Amino acid sequence: MPSIRSTFSPTAPQTTFASPEEEAQLAAVGQRSVLEGTPAFGAGLRRSMLTMPAGLSDALGQTLEPLYPEAAQPLFDWATANREQAAAIPMPVQNFDDVNGVGDLGSYVAGKMGENAMNVVPAVVGGAAARYGLRGAAMSPLMKTGVGAAAASFPQQMGEGVGALREDPAILANTTPGQRLAAATLYGAATAPLEAPEEALLLNRAMGTGAVVKNIFKDGIKASMKDAVKHVAKAVPESALTEGVPEAVEQGLQQKMQGFYNPQRDTSKDTHDLKEAFFGGWAAGGGTATIGRGADVAWAQGRGATDAIKGLLA
């Protein structure tokens, strides 16, 4: 039954009738208008909060599908709905091709940092757990953190592989659940280590075991500031190697996997997607690397202050 919506003017009330479908369309327009005003990082974060659990749901669904397809399908449906909701969230600057100035670049970087935010969480938690759990192993703290980050990233990476396979109807029709499980598992195992370096470096730096830089108490303000700027600026080339290149490799592996199971797939956007994966990863990783390198500088100043106080009290 149509609902009744009343609006009031200074002269007389006006009553209009709207069907449930029209009400839904109006609500969608209103929601989109609100989302369009969301800052780039916030919009990216909202996307990340939908896509990260979608990947985990896909991974679980694919694990169950060979034996329990009736239990797997709701998980796939929920993941698909999440991704559709995420795609509907407008970004101020969607692609690197849309960057036309410094302001656009800032929005692009902020958006990509937001989109990557939730993906960092499992890797950081896994890295911290391994750092503690493997404390007796003959490995450096960074290596321990990397092992844990890679292991924790596997389910999410497997889910990405599942999503890449399920988005093509031809692949769904021409493969069995077991084949898709094997392919997604292999993809996850191959790409999870690629996700580890940036998060491992971030956690290592956050815990004060990163690079040693100059501090104002020992080396003076001018020398310390110059050293700090140089150290943080290295986040740009670092993130290209630790996030940009891995993301492009992952995108390329998805395309190869899709092409293996569907040789007739449309490849017209492959080059664009590879470029976007690189620049998007570079942008997201640049923020993470900057934060981590900033932590190195903060730790150095803290240690310098501690040493200075000890010297005064000695």
Short mmCIF file of C-alpha atoms in Angstrom, two decimals:
data_model
loop_
_atom_site.label_atom_id
_atom_site.label_comp_id
_atom_site.label_asym_id
_atom_site.label_seq_id
_atom_site.Cartn_x
_atom_site.Cartn_y
_atom_site.Cartn_z
CA MET A 1 0.00 0.00 0.00
CA PRO A 2 1.41 3.45 -0.91
CA SER A 3 2.62 5.54 1.99
CA ILE A 4 1.53 9.13 2.55
CA ARG A 5 4.08 11.93 2.83
CA SER A 6 2.92 15.42 3.81
CA THR A 7 4.85 18.61 3.24
CA PHE A 8 3.84 22.04 4.45
CA SER A 9 4.13 25.44 2.79
CA PRO A 10 3.23 28.80 4.31
CA THR A 11 -0.13 28.67 2.50
CA ALA A 12 -1.47 25.14 2.69
CA PRO A 13 -0.45 21.54 3.38
CA GLN A 14 0.35 19.38 0.36
CA THR A 15 -0.08 15.62 0.49
CA THR A 16 1.52 13.29 -2.05
CA PHE A 17 1.40 9.56 -2.50
CA ALA A 18 4.52 7.45 -3.12
CA SER A 19 4.86 3.76 -3.78
CA PRO A 20 7.33 1.71 -1.73
CA GLU A 21 9.62 1.66 -4.78
CA GLU A 22 9.55 5.46 -5.00
CA GLU A 23 10.19 5.74 -1.28
CA ALA A 24 13.22 3.48 -1.66
CA GLN A 25 14.51 5.58 -4.56
CA LEU A 26 14.08 8.78 -2.56
CA ALA A 27 15.88 7.26 0.39
CA ALA A 28 18.74 6.14 -1.87
CA VAL A 29 19.05 9.62 -3.34
CA GLY A 30 19.10 11.14 0.14
CA GLN A 31 21.70 8.66 1.37
CA ARG A 32 23.89 9.27 -1.67
CA SER A 33 23.70 13.04 -1.18
CA VAL A 34 24.94 12.56 2.39
CA LEU A 35 27.72 10.19 1.29
CA GLU A 36 28.88 12.61 -1.41
CA GLY A 37 29.74 15.02 1.35
CA THR A 38 31.89 12.46 3.17
CA PRO A 39 35.63 13.28 3.15
CA ALA A 40 37.83 11.01 1.06
CA PHE A 41 39.32 9.06 3.95
CA GLY A 42 35.89 8.54 5.54
CA ALA A 43 34.41 7.33 2.27
CA GLY A 44 37.30 4.93 1.77
CA LEU A 45 36.99 3.67 5.33
CA ARG A 46 33.29 2.97 4.84
CA ARG A 47 34.17 0.95 1.77
CA SER A 48 36.87 -0.93 3.66
CA MET A 49 34.44 -1.80 6.46
CA LEU A 50 32.29 -3.53 3.86
CA THR A 51 34.86 -5.16 1.59
CA MET A 52 37.13 -6.64 4.27
CA PRO A 53 34.42 -8.81 5.89
CA ALA A 54 33.12 -9.61 2.39
CA GLY A 55 36.47 -11.19 1.56
CA LEU A 56 36.42 -13.28 4.72
CA SER A 57 32.85 -14.36 3.98
CA ASP A 58 33.83 -15.41 0.45
CA ALA A 59 36.78 -17.40 1.79
CA LEU A 60 34.61 -19.23 4.30
CA GLY A 61 31.91 -19.81 1.71
CA GLN A 62 34.36 -21.31 -0.77
CA THR A 63 35.80 -23.57 1.92
CA LEU A 64 32.31 -24.91 2.67
CA GLU A 65 30.95 -25.07 -0.88
CA PRO A 66 32.42 -28.42 -2.03
CA LEU A 67 30.63 -30.29 0.79
CA TYR A 68 27.95 -27.89 2.02
CA PRO A 69 26.77 -25.70 -0.88
CA GLU A 70 23.55 -24.79 0.91
CA ALA A 71 25.60 -23.30 3.75
CA ALA A 72 27.99 -21.53 1.40
CA GLN A 73 25.49 -19.66 -0.76
CA PRO A 74 24.26 -17.24 1.96
CA LEU A 75 27.89 -16.32 2.63
CA PHE A 76 28.47 -15.59 -1.05
CA ASP A 77 25.27 -13.57 -1.23
CA TRP A 78 26.22 -11.52 1.82
CA ALA A 79 29.69 -10.83 0.39
CA THR A 80 28.20 -9.74 -2.93
CA ALA A 81 25.75 -7.41 -1.21
CA ASN A 82 28.59 -5.88 0.82
CA ARG A 83 30.68 -5.23 -2.28
CA GLU A 84 27.72 -3.65 -4.07
CA GLN A 85 27.15 -1.36 -1.09
CA ALA A 86 30.85 -0.45 -1.05
CA ALA A 87 30.86 0.32 -4.78
CA ALA A 88 27.86 2.60 -4.30
CA ILE A 89 29.78 4.84 -1.89
CA PRO A 90 31.06 7.76 -4.00
CA MET A 91 34.73 8.68 -3.77
CA PRO A 92 35.86 12.28 -4.42
CA VAL A 93 38.61 10.92 -6.69
CA GLN A 94 37.91 7.38 -7.83
CA ASN A 95 40.89 6.57 -10.06
CA PHE A 96 44.42 7.82 -10.56
CA ASP A 97 43.40 8.92 -14.06
CA ASP A 98 41.07 11.44 -12.41
CA VAL A 99 43.89 13.21 -10.57
CA ASN A 100 44.31 16.71 -12.05
CA GLY A 101 46.16 18.57 -9.35
CA VAL A 102 47.56 18.57 -5.84
CA GLY A 103 44.10 18.69 -4.28
CA ASP A 104 42.94 15.71 -6.30
CA LEU A 105 46.10 13.83 -5.39
CA GLY A 106 45.50 14.46 -1.71
CA SER A 107 41.94 13.20 -1.98
CA TYR A 108 43.07 10.16 -3.95
CA VAL A 109 45.72 9.25 -1.36
CA ALA A 110 43.33 9.81 1.55
CA GLY A 111 40.66 7.69 -0.12
CA LYS A 112 43.04 4.83 -0.79
CA MET A 113 44.32 4.96 2.77
CA GLY A 114 40.74 4.65 3.96
CA GLU A 115 40.03 1.75 1.60
CA ASN A 116 43.09 -0.05 2.93
CA ALA A 117 42.51 0.71 6.61
CA MET A 118 40.59 -2.41 7.62
CA ASN A 119 42.88 -4.68 5.59
CA VAL A 120 45.80 -3.57 7.72
CA VAL A 121 44.17 -4.72 10.96
CA PRO A 122 44.48 -8.54 10.58
CA ALA A 123 48.08 -8.24 9.38
CA VAL A 124 49.07 -6.01 12.30
CA VAL A 125 47.31 -8.24 14.84
CA GLY A 126 48.88 -11.35 13.32
CA GLY A 127 52.29 -9.71 13.27
CA ALA A 128 52.02 -8.71 16.92
CA ALA A 129 50.92 -12.23 17.91
CA ALA A 130 53.82 -13.82 16.05
CA ARG A 131 56.26 -11.34 17.48
CA TYR A 132 55.20 -12.47 20.95
CA GLY A 133 54.62 -16.16 20.17
CA LEU A 134 57.94 -16.62 18.36
CA ARG A 135 59.99 -14.62 20.84
CA GLY A 136 62.26 -17.62 21.43
CA ALA A 137 62.89 -18.26 17.74
CA ALA A 138 66.18 -17.32 16.11
CA MET A 139 64.59 -14.64 13.95
CA SER A 140 64.71 -10.86 13.93
CA PRO A 141 61.67 -9.04 15.32
CA LEU A 142 60.89 -7.77 11.82
CA MET A 143 60.98 -11.28 10.37
CA LYS A 144 58.71 -12.62 13.12
CA THR A 145 56.27 -9.80 12.48
CA GLY A 146 56.34 -10.49 8.74
CA VAL A 147 55.58 -14.19 9.23
CA GLY A 148 52.60 -13.39 11.43
CA ALA A 149 51.33 -10.67 9.09
CA ALA A 150 51.48 -13.02 6.09
CA ALA A 151 49.64 -15.80 7.93
CA ALA A 152 46.92 -13.42 9.11
CA SER A 153 46.51 -11.98 5.60
CA PHE A 154 45.87 -15.38 4.01
CA PRO A 155 42.06 -15.58 4.58
CA GLN A 156 41.52 -12.11 3.15
CA GLN A 157 43.72 -12.87 0.14
CA MET A 158 41.93 -16.14 -0.44
CA GLY A 159 38.66 -14.23 -0.35
CA GLU A 160 39.96 -11.86 -3.03
CA GLY A 161 40.72 -14.87 -5.19
CA VAL A 162 37.22 -16.23 -4.65
CA GLY A 163 35.71 -12.87 -5.57
CA ALA A 164 37.77 -12.70 -8.76
CA LEU A 165 36.53 -16.12 -9.81
CA ARG A 166 32.89 -15.63 -8.88
CA GLU A 167 32.52 -12.28 -10.63
CA ASP A 168 32.74 -14.06 -14.01
CA PRO A 169 29.60 -16.11 -14.82
CA ALA A 170 31.54 -18.17 -17.37
CA ILE A 171 34.05 -19.26 -14.73
CA LEU A 172 31.24 -20.20 -12.36
CA ALA A 173 29.63 -22.30 -15.07
CA ASN A 174 32.84 -24.03 -16.18
CA THR A 175 34.45 -24.86 -12.84
CA THR A 176 33.57 -27.03 -9.89
CA PRO A 177 33.52 -25.83 -6.27
CA GLY A 178 36.63 -27.93 -5.67
CA GLN A 179 38.49 -26.26 -8.53
CA ARG A 180 37.56 -22.82 -7.27
CA LEU A 181 38.66 -23.75 -3.75
CA ALA A 182 42.03 -24.99 -5.02
CA ALA A 183 42.58 -21.91 -7.19
CA ALA A 184 41.61 -19.45 -4.47
CA THR A 185 43.75 -21.25 -1.89
CA LEU A 186 46.75 -21.15 -4.21
CA TYR A 187 46.15 -17.48 -4.92
CA GLY A 188 45.90 -16.70 -1.21
CA ALA A 189 49.10 -18.61 -0.41
CA ALA A 190 50.98 -16.85 -3.21
CA THR A 191 49.83 -13.32 -2.37
CA ALA A 192 49.62 -13.29 1.43
CA PRO A 193 53.41 -12.82 1.77
CA LEU A 194 53.15 -9.81 -0.55
CA GLU A 195 50.81 -8.14 1.95
CA ALA A 196 53.21 -8.53 4.87
CA PRO A 197 56.15 -6.12 4.35
CA GLU A 198 54.37 -2.78 4.83
CA GLU A 199 52.38 -3.92 7.86
CA ALA A 200 55.43 -5.61 9.39
CA LEU A 201 57.46 -2.42 8.98
CA LEU A 202 54.63 -0.35 10.47
CA LEU A 203 54.36 -2.54 13.56
CA ASN A 204 58.13 -2.77 13.94
CA ARG A 205 58.39 1.01 13.89
CA ALA A 206 55.41 1.52 16.16
CA MET A 207 57.08 -0.68 18.77
CA GLY A 208 60.28 1.34 18.64
CA THR A 209 62.48 -1.15 16.82
CA GLY A 210 62.67 0.68 13.50
CA ALA A 211 65.49 2.81 12.13
CA VAL A 212 67.58 5.01 14.43
CA VAL A 213 67.38 8.70 13.52
CA LYS A 214 68.83 11.85 15.04
CA ASN A 215 67.24 13.56 18.02
CA ILE A 216 67.22 17.20 19.04
CA PHE A 217 68.73 16.58 22.48
CA LYS A 218 71.90 15.02 21.12
CA ASP A 219 72.23 16.31 17.57
CA GLY A 220 70.53 19.70 17.71
CA ILE A 221 67.28 21.00 16.25
CA LYS A 222 68.50 21.81 12.73
CA ALA A 223 70.29 18.51 12.12
CA SER A 224 67.44 16.50 13.63
CA MET A 225 64.77 18.24 11.58
CA LYS A 226 66.74 17.74 8.38
CA ASP A 227 67.27 14.07 9.19
CA ALA A 228 63.60 13.61 10.09
CA VAL A 229 62.41 15.14 6.81
CA LYS A 230 64.76 12.93 4.80
CA HIS A 231 63.70 9.85 6.74
CA VAL A 232 59.96 10.45 6.32
CA ALA A 233 60.35 11.42 2.64
CA LYS A 234 61.70 7.94 1.94
CA ALA A 235 58.14 6.69 2.50
CA VAL A 236 57.42 7.59 -1.12
CA PRO A 237 59.84 5.16 -2.83
CA GLU A 238 59.38 2.62 -0.04
CA SER A 239 55.63 2.38 -0.53
CA ALA A 240 56.05 1.98 -4.28
CA LEU A 241 58.05 -1.18 -3.59
CA THR A 242 56.15 -2.54 -0.60
CA GLU A 243 52.58 -1.75 -1.71
CA GLY A 244 52.47 -0.51 -5.29
CA VAL A 245 54.36 -3.38 -6.89
CA PRO A 246 52.69 -6.11 -4.77
CA GLU A 247 49.21 -4.78 -5.61
CA ALA A 248 50.03 -4.78 -9.31
CA VAL A 249 51.39 -8.34 -9.03
CA GLU A 250 48.21 -9.45 -7.24
CA GLN A 251 46.04 -7.84 -9.91
CA GLY A 252 48.10 -9.57 -12.59
CA LEU A 253 47.72 -12.94 -10.88
CA GLN A 254 43.94 -12.46 -10.69
CA GLN A 255 43.86 -11.74 -14.41
CA LYS A 256 45.96 -14.83 -15.15
CA MET A 257 43.70 -16.97 -12.97
CA GLN A 258 40.59 -15.62 -14.66
CA GLY A 259 42.14 -16.14 -18.08
CA PHE A 260 43.04 -19.73 -17.27
CA TYR A 261 39.44 -20.63 -16.46
CA ASN A 262 37.90 -18.37 -19.11
CA PRO A 263 40.22 -17.85 -22.10
CA GLN A 264 37.55 -15.72 -23.78
CA ARG A 265 37.33 -13.16 -20.97
CA ASP A 266 37.29 -9.46 -21.81
CA THR A 267 40.84 -8.15 -21.39
CA SER A 268 40.24 -4.60 -22.61
CA LYS A 269 40.54 -3.11 -19.09
CA ASP A 270 43.47 -5.22 -17.89
CA THR A 271 46.15 -2.60 -18.49
CA HIS A 272 44.09 0.11 -16.79
CA ASP A 273 43.40 -2.18 -13.81
CA LEU A 274 47.10 -3.01 -13.45
CA LYS A 275 48.02 0.67 -13.47
CA GLU A 276 45.29 1.53 -10.99
CA ALA A 277 46.38 -1.33 -8.71
CA PHE A 278 49.94 0.02 -8.67
CA PHE A 279 49.05 3.65 -8.04
CA GLY A 280 46.29 2.76 -5.57
CA GLY A 281 48.64 0.52 -3.61
CA TRP A 282 51.37 3.17 -3.74
CA ALA A 283 48.97 5.80 -2.40
CA ALA A 284 47.66 3.60 0.43
CA GLY A 285 51.14 2.38 1.33
CA GLY A 286 52.51 5.90 1.28
CA GLY A 287 50.26 6.85 4.17
CA THR A 288 51.18 3.74 6.13
CA ALA A 289 54.91 4.21 5.53
CA THR A 290 54.72 7.88 6.50
CA ILE A 291 53.04 7.02 9.79
CA GLY A 292 55.62 4.32 10.49
CA ARG A 293 58.59 6.52 9.67
CA GLY A 294 57.06 9.28 11.76
CA ALA A 295 57.03 6.81 14.65
CA ASP A 296 60.79 6.30 14.17
CA VAL A 297 61.28 10.04 14.59
CA ALA A 298 59.02 10.16 17.65
CA TRP A 299 60.82 7.26 19.31
CA ALA A 300 64.18 8.94 18.66
CA GLN A 301 63.05 12.14 20.36
CA GLY A 302 61.65 10.17 23.29
CA ARG A 303 64.89 8.26 23.77
CA GLY A 304 66.87 11.47 23.43
CA ALA A 305 64.77 13.14 26.11
CA THR A 306 65.16 10.14 28.41
CA ASP A 307 68.93 10.13 27.99
CA ALA A 308 69.07 13.89 28.59
CA ILE A 309 67.08 13.58 31.81
CA LYS A 310 69.28 10.72 33.00
CA GLY A 311 72.33 12.84 32.28
CA LEU A 312 70.98 15.71 34.37
CA LEU A 313 70.16 13.40 37.27
CA ALA A 314 73.45 11.52 37.18
#
